[in-house]
Amino acid sequence: MTKTITINMSAEDFSYLYDTSMNWNSVDWQVQDGRFDPMPDYRKFVRAYWFNSYSSLLLARSFVAAEGFEYSVHFDEAEDSGWVLLTDFGGKL
């Protein structure tokens, strides 16, 4: 059974959750096919956020969804137990 909890977060709080981030759709990720599980749509999102902590990923994913942004979560095979959250939240820097 899934429980609903309420956490108040700001964009500044979000910035403390991820380990690193970068523009996503400006990099030729296709040359690294097989790196992400499941394989992402390389053109759909503009930002990537990496997380080593699954609990931080859950909070970030919930925040992005609450802000009205789509997202996609993938395991990054190149990192030690790292996840990447793809979204348009944060825009292109």
GROMACS .gro file of C-alpha atoms in nm:
model
   93
    1MET     CA    1   0.000   0.000   0.000
    2THR     CA    2   0.138   0.339  -0.099
    3LYS     CA    3   0.107   0.617   0.155
    4THR     CA    4   0.079   0.984   0.066
    5ILE     CA    5   0.299   1.227   0.255
    6THR     CA    6   0.331   1.602   0.218
    7ILE     CA    7   0.670   1.770   0.212
    8ASN     CA    8   0.717   2.138   0.146
    9MET     CA    9   1.013   2.198  -0.086
   10SER     CA   10   1.151   2.488  -0.284
   11ALA     CA   11   1.366   2.491  -0.596
   12GLU     CA   12   1.658   2.569  -0.366
   13ASP     CA   13   1.583   2.256  -0.160
   14PHE     CA   14   1.577   2.058  -0.486
   15SER     CA   15   1.927   2.185  -0.567
   16TYR     CA   16   2.064   2.004  -0.260
   17LEU     CA   17   1.925   1.666  -0.364
   18TYR     CA   18   2.122   1.583  -0.678
   19ASP     CA   19   2.492   1.507  -0.707
   20THR     CA   20   2.547   1.659  -1.050
   21SER     CA   21   2.343   1.796  -1.339
   22MET     CA   22   2.388   1.906  -1.696
   23ASN     CA   23   2.208   1.989  -2.017
   24TRP     CA   24   2.081   1.665  -2.166
   25ASN     CA   25   1.971   1.721  -2.523
   26SER     CA   26   2.288   1.909  -2.622
   27VAL     CA   27   2.508   1.601  -2.570
   28ASP     CA   28   2.534   1.311  -2.816
   29TRP     CA   29   2.426   1.039  -2.571
   30GLN     CA   30   2.337   0.795  -2.849
   31VAL     CA   31   2.705   0.698  -2.879
   32GLN     CA   32   2.672   0.550  -2.528
   33ASP     CA   33   2.380   0.319  -2.609
   34GLY     CA   34   2.340   0.059  -2.337
   35ARG     CA   35   2.458   0.293  -2.061
   36PHE     CA   36   2.108   0.371  -1.928
   37ASP     CA   37   1.843   0.122  -1.816
   38PRO     CA   38   1.581   0.150  -1.946
   39MET     CA   39   1.705   0.327  -2.257
   40PRO     CA   40   1.582   0.691  -2.255
   41ASP     CA   41   1.435   0.897  -2.536
   42TYR     CA   42   1.747   1.102  -2.601
   43ARG     CA   43   1.560   1.399  -2.750
   44LYS     CA   44   1.265   1.439  -2.513
   45PHE     CA   45   1.418   1.622  -2.214
   46VAL     CA   46   1.662   1.912  -2.169
   47ARG     CA   47   1.810   1.849  -1.820
   48ALA     CA   48   1.969   1.551  -1.647
   49TYR     CA   49   2.017   1.519  -1.271
   50TRP     CA   50   2.224   1.235  -1.121
   51PHE     CA   51   2.158   1.085  -0.777
   52ASN     CA   52   2.359   0.838  -0.573
   53SER     CA   53   2.085   0.828  -0.308
   54TYR     CA   54   1.755   0.663  -0.402
   55SER     CA   55   1.571   0.860  -0.133
   56SER     CA   56   1.697   1.187  -0.287
   57LEU     CA   57   1.579   1.064  -0.626
   58LEU     CA   58   1.231   0.994  -0.486
   59LEU     CA   59   1.206   1.343  -0.337
   60ALA     CA   60   1.335   1.507  -0.656
   61ARG     CA   61   1.099   1.305  -0.875
   62SER     CA   62   0.803   1.405  -0.658
   63PHE     CA   63   0.906   1.771  -0.662
   64VAL     CA   64   0.943   1.780  -1.042
   65ALA     CA   65   0.602   1.612  -1.085
   66ALA     CA   66   0.438   1.854  -0.838
   67GLU     CA   67   0.581   2.144  -1.041
   68GLY     CA   68   0.404   2.003  -1.347
   69PHE     CA   69   0.705   1.870  -1.538
   70GLU     CA   70   0.734   1.532  -1.704
   71TYR     CA   71   1.028   1.317  -1.607
   72SER     CA   72   1.196   0.988  -1.679
   73VAL     CA   73   1.413   0.784  -1.438
   74HIS     CA   74   1.697   0.558  -1.552
   75PHE     CA   75   1.976   0.362  -1.389
   76ASP     CA   76   2.316   0.479  -1.512
   77GLU     CA   77   2.536   0.174  -1.573
   78ALA     CA   78   2.847   0.397  -1.586
   79GLU     CA   79   2.800   0.513  -1.227
   80ASP     CA   80   2.812   0.307  -0.909
   81SER     CA   81   2.442   0.263  -0.827
   82GLY     CA   82   2.351   0.599  -0.975
   83TRP     CA   83   2.021   0.710  -1.116
   84VAL     CA   84   1.952   0.985  -1.365
   85LEU     CA   85   1.634   1.192  -1.366
   86LEU     CA   86   1.556   1.341  -1.708
   87THR     CA   87   1.319   1.638  -1.719
   88ASP     CA   88   1.264   1.990  -1.851
   89PHE     CA   89   1.267   2.126  -1.493
   90GLY     CA   90   1.546   2.376  -1.454
   91GLY     CA   91   1.555   2.454  -1.823
   92LYS     CA   92   1.861   2.466  -2.039
   93LEU     CA   93   2.154   2.634  -1.863
   0.00000   0.00000   0.00000
